[in-house]
Short mmCIF file of C-alpha atoms and ligand atoms in Angstrom, two decimals:
data_model
loop_
_atom_site.label_atom_id
_atom_site.label_comp_id
_atom_site.label_asym_id
_atom_site.label_seq_id
_atom_site.Cartn_x
_atom_site.Cartn_y
_atom_site.Cartn_z
CA MET A 1 -35.44 8.40 -14.57
CA ASP A 2 -35.79 4.61 -14.44
CA ASN A 3 -36.46 2.80 -11.18
CA LYS A 4 -32.87 1.50 -10.94
CA GLN A 5 -31.22 4.91 -10.65
CA VAL A 6 -30.27 5.97 -7.15
CA ILE A 7 -30.18 9.76 -6.83
CA ILE A 8 -27.06 11.06 -5.12
CA PHE A 9 -27.95 13.98 -2.87
CA ASP A 10 -24.80 15.57 -1.51
CA THR A 11 -24.99 17.51 1.75
CA THR A 12 -21.27 18.26 2.22
CA LEU A 13 -22.07 21.98 2.13
CA ARG A 14 -24.86 21.73 4.73
CA ASP A 15 -24.53 18.73 7.09
CA GLY A 16 -20.79 18.51 6.33
CA GLU A 17 -20.26 22.18 6.99
CA GLN A 18 -22.10 21.94 10.33
CA ALA A 19 -19.26 19.73 11.55
CA LEU A 20 -16.50 22.24 10.86
CA GLN A 21 -14.87 24.43 13.49
CA GLN A 22 -15.02 27.38 11.12
CA SER A 23 -17.62 28.08 8.46
CA LEU A 24 -16.59 28.16 4.82
CA THR A 25 -16.58 31.34 2.75
CA SER A 26 -19.01 31.70 -0.20
CA LYS A 27 -16.08 31.33 -2.59
CA GLN A 28 -14.96 28.10 -0.96
CA LYS A 29 -18.52 26.73 -1.05
CA LEU A 30 -18.85 27.58 -4.73
CA GLN A 31 -15.55 25.83 -5.43
CA ILE A 32 -16.84 22.68 -3.71
CA ALA A 33 -20.21 22.92 -5.48
CA LEU A 34 -18.54 23.13 -8.91
CA CYS A 35 -16.45 20.10 -8.02
CA LEU A 36 -19.61 18.20 -6.97
CA GLU A 37 -21.23 19.14 -10.26
CA GLN A 38 -18.26 17.63 -12.12
CA LEU A 39 -18.56 14.55 -9.96
CA GLY A 40 -22.08 14.10 -11.33
CA VAL A 41 -23.99 14.71 -8.09
CA ASP A 42 -27.74 14.93 -8.83
CA VAL A 43 -28.75 17.23 -5.96
CA ILE A 44 -26.47 19.57 -4.00
CA GLU A 45 -27.76 20.75 -0.64
CA ALA A 46 -25.98 24.09 -0.70
CA GLY A 47 -26.95 25.44 2.72
CA PHE A 48 -29.57 26.59 5.19
CA PRO A 49 -30.60 30.07 3.91
CA ILE A 50 -32.39 31.23 7.10
CA SER A 51 -29.24 30.61 9.18
CA SER A 52 -27.47 33.78 8.02
CA PRO A 53 -27.51 36.33 5.18
CA GLU A 54 -24.10 34.94 4.08
CA ASP A 55 -25.54 31.44 3.81
CA LEU A 56 -28.53 32.71 1.83
CA ASN A 57 -26.21 34.56 -0.59
CA SER A 58 -23.95 31.59 -0.92
CA VAL A 59 -26.88 29.26 -1.79
CA ARG A 60 -27.94 31.81 -4.39
CA GLU A 61 -24.44 32.14 -5.82
CA ILE A 62 -24.22 28.37 -6.18
CA ALA A 63 -27.67 28.15 -7.80
CA LEU A 64 -26.64 30.84 -10.31
CA ASN A 65 -23.40 29.07 -11.25
CA VAL A 66 -24.14 25.34 -11.17
CA LYS A 67 -26.01 24.15 -14.25
CA ASN A 68 -26.06 20.36 -14.13
CA SER A 69 -27.11 19.57 -10.55
CA THR A 70 -30.31 20.59 -8.78
CA ILE A 71 -29.55 23.01 -5.95
CA CYS A 72 -31.41 22.56 -2.69
CA GLY A 73 -31.86 24.75 0.39
CA LEU A 74 -32.79 23.47 3.84
CA SER A 75 -35.59 24.92 5.98
CA ARG A 76 -37.29 23.98 9.21
CA ALA A 77 -41.07 23.55 8.88
CA LEU A 78 -41.49 27.28 9.44
CA ASP A 79 -42.77 29.95 7.04
CA LYS A 80 -39.77 32.25 7.56
CA ASP A 81 -37.32 29.46 6.72
CA ILE A 82 -39.19 28.51 3.56
CA GLU A 83 -39.40 32.17 2.53
CA ALA A 84 -35.62 32.46 3.00
CA CYS A 85 -35.18 29.52 0.61
CA TYR A 86 -37.45 31.22 -1.90
CA GLU A 87 -35.42 34.42 -1.53
CA ALA A 88 -32.23 32.48 -2.28
CA PHE A 89 -33.71 30.90 -5.41
CA LYS A 90 -35.76 33.79 -6.81
CA GLY A 91 -35.52 33.73 -10.64
CA ILE A 92 -33.81 30.31 -10.74
CA ASP A 93 -35.49 27.85 -13.12
CA HIS A 94 -35.37 24.69 -11.09
CA TYR A 95 -34.51 24.22 -7.42
CA ARG A 96 -35.49 22.14 -4.43
CA ILE A 97 -36.76 23.20 -1.01
CA HIS A 98 -36.02 20.66 1.70
CA THR A 99 -38.16 21.14 4.78
CA PHE A 100 -37.97 19.05 7.95
CA ILE A 101 -39.42 18.48 11.38
CA ALA A 102 -38.61 15.93 14.06
CA THR A 103 -41.00 13.00 14.48
CA SER A 104 -39.54 10.83 17.28
CA ASP A 105 -41.20 10.98 20.72
CA ILE A 106 -38.10 12.35 22.41
CA HIS A 107 -37.74 15.18 19.88
CA VAL A 108 -41.46 15.95 19.67
CA LYS A 109 -42.01 16.04 23.45
CA ASP A 110 -38.69 17.21 24.88
CA LYS A 111 -37.28 19.39 22.10
CA LEU A 112 -40.34 20.78 20.33
CA LYS A 113 -42.70 20.44 23.34
CA LYS A 114 -45.66 19.59 21.10
CA ASP A 115 -48.12 16.79 20.35
CA PHE A 116 -47.60 14.58 17.35
CA ASP A 117 -50.86 15.95 15.81
CA ASP A 118 -49.36 19.47 15.86
CA ILE A 119 -46.22 18.15 14.19
CA VAL A 120 -48.24 16.59 11.37
CA ASN A 121 -50.10 19.86 10.84
CA MET A 122 -46.86 21.86 10.77
CA ALA A 123 -45.34 19.45 8.26
CA VAL A 124 -48.36 19.57 5.97
CA HIS A 125 -48.44 23.36 6.13
CA ALA A 126 -44.69 23.59 5.40
CA VAL A 127 -44.85 21.21 2.43
CA LYS A 128 -47.81 23.11 0.95
CA LYS A 129 -46.02 26.42 1.39
CA ALA A 130 -42.83 25.09 -0.22
CA ARG A 131 -44.92 23.67 -3.08
CA SER A 132 -46.34 27.14 -3.70
CA TYR A 133 -42.79 28.11 -4.75
CA THR A 134 -41.44 25.02 -6.47
CA ASP A 135 -42.64 21.62 -7.64
CA ASP A 136 -39.51 19.97 -6.19
CA VAL A 137 -40.12 19.63 -2.44
CA GLU A 138 -38.40 17.26 -0.07
CA PHE A 139 -39.71 16.54 3.39
CA SER A 140 -37.62 14.93 6.16
CA CYS A 141 -38.86 13.23 9.32
CA GLU A 142 -35.95 14.10 11.59
CA ASP A 143 -34.95 11.20 13.87
CA ALA A 144 -37.07 8.81 11.79
CA GLY A 145 -34.83 5.95 12.96
CA ARG A 146 -36.28 6.31 16.48
CA THR A 147 -39.83 7.29 15.45
CA PRO A 148 -42.66 4.83 16.31
CA ILE A 149 -43.51 3.17 13.00
CA ASP A 150 -47.24 4.11 13.12
CA HIS A 151 -46.31 7.77 13.51
CA LEU A 152 -43.77 7.52 10.73
CA CYS A 153 -46.28 5.95 8.31
CA ARG A 154 -48.87 8.58 9.14
CA MET A 155 -46.40 11.44 8.67
CA VAL A 156 -45.10 10.12 5.35
CA GLU A 157 -48.62 9.64 3.97
CA ASN A 158 -49.64 13.18 4.98
CA ALA A 159 -46.48 14.79 3.62
CA ILE A 160 -46.95 13.08 0.26
CA SER A 161 -50.62 14.10 0.14
CA ALA A 162 -49.54 17.69 0.83
CA GLY A 163 -47.27 17.58 -2.22
CA ALA A 164 -43.83 16.35 -1.13
CA THR A 165 -42.05 14.79 -4.10
CA THR A 166 -39.20 13.30 -2.06
CA ILE A 167 -39.58 11.83 1.42
CA ASN A 168 -36.40 11.57 3.41
CA ILE A 169 -36.00 9.08 6.25
CA PRO A 170 -33.03 10.16 8.37
CA ASP A 171 -31.29 8.04 10.95
CA THR A 172 -30.35 11.31 12.59
CA VAL A 173 -28.37 9.85 15.48
CA GLY A 174 -26.94 6.83 13.66
CA TYR A 175 -28.75 4.44 16.01
CA THR A 176 -30.20 1.75 13.79
CA LEU A 177 -28.72 -1.46 12.40
CA PRO A 178 -28.78 -2.32 8.68
CA TYR A 179 -31.48 -4.98 8.95
CA GLU A 180 -33.59 -2.73 11.19
CA PHE A 181 -33.23 0.35 8.99
CA GLY A 182 -33.98 -1.62 5.83
CA GLY A 183 -37.05 -2.96 7.70
CA ILE A 184 -38.32 0.58 8.30
CA ILE A 185 -38.14 1.33 4.58
CA LYS A 186 -39.83 -1.98 3.75
CA THR A 187 -42.68 -1.22 6.17
CA LEU A 188 -43.19 2.22 4.63
CA PHE A 189 -43.49 0.65 1.18
CA ASN A 190 -45.98 -1.92 2.55
CA ARG A 191 -48.14 0.39 4.61
CA VAL A 192 -48.18 3.90 3.10
CA PRO A 193 -50.86 3.88 0.39
CA ASN A 194 -49.50 6.81 -1.68
CA ILE A 195 -45.79 5.89 -1.33
CA ASP A 196 -45.39 5.49 -5.09
CA LYS A 197 -46.03 9.23 -5.52
CA ALA A 198 -42.66 10.18 -4.01
CA VAL A 199 -39.00 9.19 -4.16
CA ILE A 200 -37.92 7.63 -0.87
CA SER A 201 -34.62 8.98 0.38
CA VAL A 202 -32.36 8.05 3.29
CA HIS A 203 -29.97 10.15 5.33
CA CYS A 204 -27.82 8.15 7.71
CA HIS A 205 -25.36 9.27 10.33
CA ASN A 206 -22.37 7.20 11.28
CA ASP A 207 -22.44 7.15 15.08
CA LEU A 208 -22.11 3.34 15.17
CA GLY A 209 -20.22 3.10 11.89
CA MET A 210 -23.37 1.84 10.11
CA ALA A 211 -24.13 4.75 7.76
CA THR A 212 -23.00 3.06 4.55
CA ALA A 213 -24.53 -0.31 5.42
CA ASN A 214 -27.82 1.29 6.51
CA SER A 215 -28.10 3.37 3.33
CA LEU A 216 -27.46 0.34 1.11
CA SER A 217 -29.89 -1.79 3.10
CA ALA A 218 -32.54 0.90 2.47
CA VAL A 219 -31.77 0.87 -1.27
CA LEU A 220 -32.38 -2.88 -1.32
CA GLU A 221 -35.85 -2.17 0.11
CA GLY A 222 -36.70 0.46 -2.50
CA ALA A 223 -35.10 3.75 -1.41
CA ARG A 224 -33.91 5.65 -4.49
CA GLN A 225 -32.07 8.61 -3.04
CA ILE A 226 -29.06 8.52 -0.73
CA GLU A 227 -28.02 11.63 1.15
CA CYS A 228 -24.29 11.63 1.72
CA THR A 229 -21.14 13.71 1.93
CA VAL A 230 -17.68 13.57 0.42
CA ASN A 231 -15.24 11.87 2.82
CA GLY A 232 -18.21 11.15 5.12
CA LEU A 233 -17.96 14.64 6.64
CA GLY A 234 -20.89 15.58 8.89
CA GLU A 235 -22.27 16.11 12.37
CA ARG A 236 -20.49 14.08 15.10
CA ALA A 237 -19.23 10.83 13.50
CA GLY A 238 -20.30 12.10 10.10
CA ASN A 239 -22.77 11.18 7.37
CA THR A 240 -22.85 8.36 4.86
CA SER A 241 -19.79 8.73 2.72
CA LEU A 242 -20.55 9.35 -0.95
CA GLU A 243 -17.57 7.41 -2.25
CA GLU A 244 -18.43 4.32 -0.19
CA VAL A 245 -22.05 3.96 -1.30
CA VAL A 246 -21.32 4.86 -4.91
CA MET A 247 -18.45 2.42 -5.30
CA THR A 248 -20.29 -0.38 -3.48
CA MET A 249 -23.29 -0.05 -5.80
CA LYS A 250 -20.95 -0.04 -8.77
CA LEU A 251 -18.79 -2.96 -7.66
CA ARG A 252 -21.54 -5.17 -6.20
CA GLU A 253 -24.23 -4.33 -8.74
CA GLU A 254 -25.55 -7.89 -8.89
CA TYR A 255 -26.13 -7.99 -5.12
CA MET A 256 -27.58 -4.48 -5.22
CA HIS A 257 -30.40 -5.50 -7.61
CA GLY A 258 -28.74 -3.68 -10.54
CA VAL A 259 -29.09 -0.16 -9.17
CA TYR A 260 -26.72 2.52 -10.42
CA THR A 261 -25.80 6.17 -9.93
CA LYS A 262 -24.71 8.88 -12.34
CA ILE A 263 -21.53 9.65 -10.41
CA VAL A 264 -18.38 9.92 -12.52
CA SER A 265 -16.33 7.69 -10.26
CA GLU A 266 -13.00 8.77 -11.80
CA ASN A 267 -13.60 12.21 -10.24
CA ILE A 268 -13.95 10.86 -6.69
CA ALA A 269 -10.28 11.22 -5.65
CA ARG A 270 -10.22 14.83 -6.81
CA ALA A 271 -13.47 15.66 -4.98
CA SER A 272 -12.09 14.08 -1.82
CA GLN A 273 -8.90 16.13 -2.05
CA VAL A 274 -10.73 19.37 -2.86
CA VAL A 275 -13.13 18.92 0.09
CA SER A 276 -10.36 17.92 2.47
CA GLY A 277 -8.14 20.81 1.36
CA ILE A 278 -10.85 23.48 1.57
CA THR A 279 -12.39 22.28 4.82
CA ASN A 280 -9.02 21.58 6.41
CA GLU A 281 -10.29 18.16 7.46
CA PRO A 282 -7.64 15.53 6.73
CA VAL A 283 -8.83 12.23 5.31
CA PRO A 284 -7.75 9.37 7.63
CA SER A 285 -5.13 7.25 5.87
CA HIS A 286 -7.23 4.09 6.33
CA LYS A 287 -10.47 5.69 5.04
CA ALA A 288 -12.22 3.37 2.57
CA ILE A 289 -11.85 4.35 -1.11
CA VAL A 290 -10.10 7.72 -0.59
CA GLY A 291 -7.58 7.21 2.26
CA SER A 292 -3.90 7.31 1.30
CA ASN A 293 -3.59 3.67 2.35
CA ALA A 294 -6.72 2.51 0.49
CA PHE A 295 -4.59 1.31 -2.42
CA ALA A 296 -1.29 0.79 -0.58
CA HIS A 297 0.26 -2.59 0.13
CA SER A 298 2.76 -3.05 2.91
CA SER A 299 3.15 -6.69 3.87
CA GLY A 300 5.51 -8.89 1.88
CA ILE A 301 2.81 -11.49 1.16
CA HIS A 302 0.37 -8.87 -0.12
CA GLN A 303 2.99 -7.13 -2.25
CA ASP A 304 4.05 -10.42 -3.77
CA GLY A 305 0.39 -11.25 -4.56
CA VAL A 306 -0.33 -7.84 -6.11
CA LEU A 307 2.81 -8.02 -8.26
CA LYS A 308 1.56 -11.33 -9.64
CA ASN A 309 -2.08 -10.32 -10.00
CA LYS A 310 -3.52 -7.03 -8.67
CA SER A 311 -6.88 -8.62 -7.92
CA THR A 312 -5.35 -10.78 -5.18
CA TYR A 313 -5.60 -7.84 -2.78
CA GLU A 314 -7.38 -5.10 -4.75
CA ILE A 315 -11.14 -5.20 -5.26
CA LEU A 316 -11.14 -1.85 -7.07
CA THR A 317 -8.50 -0.27 -9.24
CA PRO A 318 -7.11 3.03 -7.97
CA GLN A 319 -7.76 4.42 -11.48
CA SER A 320 -11.50 3.68 -11.15
CA VAL A 321 -11.75 6.41 -8.48
CA GLY A 322 -9.20 8.72 -10.05
CA PHE A 323 -5.93 7.78 -8.36
CA LYS A 324 -2.99 7.20 -10.65
CA GLU A 325 -1.77 3.86 -9.38
CA ASN A 326 -1.48 1.70 -6.31
CA ASN A 327 1.20 2.36 -3.77
CA MET A 328 3.65 -0.23 -2.63
CA HIS A 329 5.05 0.92 0.69
CA MET A 330 8.60 -0.31 1.07
CA THR A 331 9.03 -1.16 4.71
CA ALA A 332 10.88 -3.85 6.69
CA ARG A 333 7.90 -6.11 5.89
CA SER A 334 8.51 -5.94 2.14
CA GLY A 335 9.89 -9.04 0.44
CA ARG A 336 12.68 -9.45 -2.12
CA HIS A 337 10.12 -9.65 -4.97
CA MET A 338 9.01 -6.17 -4.22
CA ILE A 339 12.51 -4.73 -4.13
CA LYS A 340 13.32 -6.43 -7.42
CA ALA A 341 10.12 -5.06 -9.00
CA VAL A 342 10.82 -1.49 -7.87
CA LEU A 343 14.40 -1.64 -9.18
CA GLU A 344 13.10 -3.00 -12.46
CA LYS A 345 10.69 -0.08 -12.71
CA LEU A 346 13.60 2.28 -12.08
CA GLY A 347 15.42 0.67 -15.02
CA TYR A 348 17.86 -1.68 -13.23
CA ARG A 349 17.92 -5.13 -14.78
CA GLU A 350 18.34 -8.21 -12.63
CA GLY A 351 22.00 -9.23 -12.76
CA SER A 352 23.24 -5.63 -12.86
CA TYR A 353 23.19 -5.67 -9.02
CA ASN A 354 23.43 -8.21 -6.24
CA LEU A 355 19.88 -8.70 -4.94
CA ASP A 356 20.99 -10.47 -1.72
CA ASP A 357 23.29 -7.61 -0.81
CA VAL A 358 20.80 -4.86 -1.74
CA TYR A 359 17.99 -6.62 0.11
CA ALA A 360 20.06 -7.06 3.30
CA ARG A 361 21.00 -3.38 3.27
CA PHE A 362 17.42 -2.37 2.39
CA LEU A 363 16.18 -4.17 5.55
CA LYS A 364 18.70 -2.31 7.72
CA LEU A 365 17.66 1.00 6.18
CA ALA A 366 13.96 0.19 6.56
CA ASP A 367 14.51 -0.59 10.26
CA ARG A 368 16.18 2.75 10.70
CA LYS A 369 13.90 4.89 8.50
CA GLY A 370 10.48 3.20 8.63
CA GLN A 371 9.44 3.79 5.04
CA VAL A 372 11.98 3.57 2.22
CA PHE A 373 11.42 5.42 -1.07
CA ASP A 374 12.51 4.52 -4.60
CA TYR A 375 15.38 7.03 -4.55
CA ASP A 376 16.65 5.51 -1.25
CA LEU A 377 16.69 2.12 -2.90
CA GLU A 378 18.56 3.49 -5.86
CA ALA A 379 21.10 5.07 -3.51
CA LEU A 380 21.73 1.61 -2.01
CA LEU A 381 22.94 0.49 -5.42
CA PHE A 382 25.38 3.34 -5.73
CA PHE A 383 26.70 3.77 -2.22
CA SER A 384 28.15 0.67 -0.65
CA HIS A 385 28.28 2.00 2.93
CA GLN A 386 25.23 2.77 4.96
CA ASP A 387 26.94 5.93 6.25
CA GLU A 388 27.07 7.36 2.77
CA LEU A 389 23.29 7.47 2.86
CA ASP A 390 23.59 9.96 5.67
CA THR A 391 23.32 13.65 5.46
CA GLN A 392 24.89 16.29 3.28
CA PHE A 393 22.75 18.98 4.91
CA GLU A 394 22.24 19.13 8.66
CA LEU A 395 20.36 21.70 10.75
CA ASP A 396 22.78 23.42 13.11
CA ASN A 397 20.76 26.36 14.34
CA LEU A 398 17.33 27.86 13.77
CA SER A 399 15.72 31.01 15.07
CA VAL A 400 12.43 32.51 13.98
CA LEU A 401 10.70 35.81 14.64
CA SER A 402 6.95 35.74 14.03
CA GLY A 403 3.56 36.69 15.44
CA GLY A 404 2.26 40.13 16.37
CA LYS A 405 0.57 42.67 14.17
CA ASN A 406 3.48 44.49 12.57
CA ILE A 407 6.08 41.75 12.58
CA ILE A 408 7.27 40.34 9.26
CA PRO A 409 8.04 36.64 9.76
CA THR A 410 11.83 36.32 9.63
CA ALA A 411 14.06 33.25 9.99
CA THR A 412 17.76 32.65 10.46
CA VAL A 413 18.96 29.16 9.54
CA ARG A 414 22.48 27.74 10.00
CA LEU A 415 23.21 24.52 8.12
CA LYS A 416 26.16 22.17 8.16
CA ILE A 417 26.81 21.52 4.48
CA GLY A 418 29.37 18.77 4.12
CA LYS A 419 32.32 20.01 6.17
CA ARG A 420 31.31 23.69 6.11
CA THR A 421 28.74 25.72 8.00
CA ARG A 422 26.65 28.43 6.33
CA THR A 423 23.99 30.84 7.59
CA ASP A 424 21.15 32.63 5.84
CA SER A 425 18.37 34.96 7.03
CA GLY A 426 15.24 36.08 5.29
CA THR A 427 11.52 36.72 5.38
CA GLY A 428 8.46 34.84 4.15
CA ASN A 429 4.65 34.80 4.07
CA GLY A 430 4.76 33.00 7.40
CA PRO A 431 7.45 31.53 9.67
CA VAL A 432 7.58 28.18 7.83
CA ASP A 433 7.83 29.95 4.48
CA ALA A 434 10.69 32.10 5.82
CA VAL A 435 12.54 28.96 7.00
CA PHE A 436 11.94 27.20 3.67
CA ASN A 437 13.26 30.20 1.73
CA CYS A 438 16.49 30.14 3.77
CA ILE A 439 16.94 26.38 3.28
CA SER A 440 16.34 26.69 -0.43
CA ARG A 441 19.04 29.38 -0.76
CA LEU A 442 21.51 27.52 1.46
CA THR A 443 21.16 24.17 -0.32
CA GLY A 444 20.80 25.69 -3.78
CA ILE A 445 17.84 23.35 -4.31
CA LYS A 446 14.74 25.02 -5.74
CA LEU A 447 11.85 22.66 -5.25
CA ASN A 448 8.08 22.69 -5.51
CA LEU A 449 6.20 21.88 -2.36
CA ASP A 450 3.47 19.41 -3.31
CA ASN A 451 2.10 18.54 0.10
CA PHE A 452 2.72 19.69 3.67
CA GLN A 453 1.13 17.86 6.58
CA ILE A 454 1.44 18.29 10.32
CA SER A 455 0.34 15.56 12.72
CA ALA A 456 0.68 15.19 16.48
CA LYS A 457 2.69 12.26 17.81
CA GLY A 458 2.07 11.38 21.46
CA SER A 459 -0.06 13.49 23.75
CA GLY A 460 0.11 16.08 26.52
CA MET A 461 3.53 17.40 27.55
CA ASN A 462 5.30 14.74 25.50
CA ALA A 463 3.51 15.53 22.25
CA GLN A 464 5.70 16.11 19.22
CA GLY A 465 4.71 17.62 15.90
CA GLN A 466 5.55 15.51 12.88
CA VAL A 467 5.81 17.28 9.56
CA ASP A 468 5.70 15.35 6.30
CA VAL A 469 6.54 17.17 3.09
CA ASP A 470 6.20 15.90 -0.45
CA VAL A 471 8.26 17.91 -2.88
CA ILE A 472 8.86 17.76 -6.60
CA TYR A 473 12.33 18.35 -7.98
CA GLU A 474 13.02 18.03 -11.69
CA GLY A 475 9.84 15.99 -12.15
CA ARG A 476 10.58 13.42 -9.43
CA HIS A 477 8.75 13.17 -6.10
CA TYR A 478 10.66 13.20 -2.81
CA HIS A 479 9.44 12.87 0.72
CA GLY A 480 10.85 14.35 3.93
CA LYS A 481 9.88 13.86 7.55
CA GLY A 482 10.76 15.93 10.62
CA LEU A 483 9.86 15.38 14.25
CA SER A 484 10.29 17.86 17.09
CA THR A 485 8.34 19.46 19.91
CA ASP A 486 8.46 22.65 17.81
CA VAL A 487 6.57 22.37 14.52
CA ILE A 488 8.71 25.02 12.81
CA GLU A 489 11.78 22.96 13.60
CA SER A 490 9.92 19.81 12.39
CA SER A 491 9.17 21.67 9.15
CA ALA A 492 12.84 22.62 8.69
CA LEU A 493 13.96 19.04 9.42
CA ALA A 494 11.43 17.63 6.96
CA LEU A 495 12.57 19.92 4.16
CA ILE A 496 16.26 19.27 4.91
CA SER A 497 15.66 15.51 4.78
CA ALA A 498 13.99 15.89 1.36
CA CYS A 499 16.98 18.03 0.23
CA ASN A 500 19.36 15.25 1.35
CA SER A 501 17.47 12.74 -0.81
CA ILE A 502 17.59 15.13 -3.76
CA TYR A 503 21.30 15.68 -3.24
CA ARG A 504 21.94 11.91 -3.28
CA ALA A 505 19.80 11.49 -6.41
CA LYS A 506 21.89 14.19 -8.10
CA LEU A 507 25.09 12.34 -7.17
CA ILE A 508 23.63 9.16 -8.65
CA ASN A 509 22.81 11.00 -11.87
CA GLU A 510 26.37 12.27 -12.06
CA LYS A 511 27.73 8.73 -11.52
CA GLN A 512 25.37 7.39 -14.18
CA ASP A 513 26.48 10.11 -16.62
CA LYS A 514 30.15 9.17 -16.07
CA ASN A 515 29.53 5.48 -16.76
O1 KIV B 601 -29.72 14.28 10.36
C1 KIV B 601 -30.80 14.80 10.05
O2 KIV B 601 -31.87 14.39 10.46
C2 KIV B 601 -30.75 15.97 9.17
C3 KIV B 601 -32.04 16.46 8.63
C4 KIV B 601 -32.11 17.94 8.61
C5 KIV B 601 -32.28 15.87 7.29
O3 KIV B 601 -29.68 16.43 8.84
ZN1 ZN B 602 -28.04 14.97 9.19
#
């Protein structure tokens, strides 16, 4: 390894998992670990083996199945913890034991109720014990960000002398500022005589939103391992987000002194979606690099700029992190250029429609609907009256039986279909599935559900559940939205709205075929 490579140590399965309401199953953890391996992560912290027999087995399972990343287990500076790590890794060729103890005054005195001298002795003992099992030992000074610098230097020197090959400096409570945290790393390099015998690592939390900046500041001062998680998952406000540090080092290489990582950046989007899906932790739409809005353009000025040259408002290409393409949201803020460009992409040449007329009606529709999709725009070309954009399918009545041990979820749905009314009843895996099955039979539209998302709108007694569905029908994507105080009703409304868009697209196809 040359001195420009920054090791990416992923702790999604340990620090990230600590933040979840429910722990992950071994199978889910293995799925994430295999995805991290494909991402090119150097070290995967797979768990904390002493915490439970399931965790120990899951660390072992991951170590047995992952071939291209080093697997690491966490332990306090206690014999039984280190032995549990050894148990998890028995027979494995190469693995890392990561042992830690707190070093800040508040943790040493109030949490551990010890003297700093005792802490140093415990750390040295733990590192030596871990080294008796493996030659890859990491030692962390928990709460290093708030540890008096003399204590920190002394601890680091002793841990390295005892055999630690990686020294991790965590900003456990996300308290420091970038200049300050970088300064701590700089001081360690200046004052610890044996510092060149270990890789210096950082582990930052995001309590003040500084985790990415602090980690990069440390790299500029010589740190060569960053501990991070996919989507920034982690205790409280989370950990340093893997995608942010990796893409910053890649994009701003010249300012980052030419450092690099071995991450396959094109696999980032997939890793983000896998982690979010398995952990049930949605990625905020505005999240840097992986949020759904990270490559979306909404304002007319921005859309116009991006149509002329993507780099006007895009510093990274969506493809560089594995997304297919940027997203132009058509809203009331979109300009005529944008509408023209979308129609062109759909195959409508300028001159075959009246842009002034379509744009005026697009604005009215955008005011009413919020976001307009390509098929809505196409419908504007084919239907001259706004009313014709309205519904073919309308929910007239919905009742659902669910819950309880021996009850099979059953739904009855009555739809207005054009001028008629039809009813269907049936079962499903759950209440929403039962409702969807009925709607599919009533509309005659068999679609694939690509994405289903529930979000709360408003709070307290007035809260409503919004359901957004993305569906695929004959290779084209459609979106539907439903809002109600009852999420099952929201789900039905969302699917019906997608069916209405599909119905209109089918009418357009028929009209096109006739012409
Ligand atoms: O935040 C922290 O200090 C930790 C250590 C166990 C590394 O997670
Ligand atoms: Zn942590």
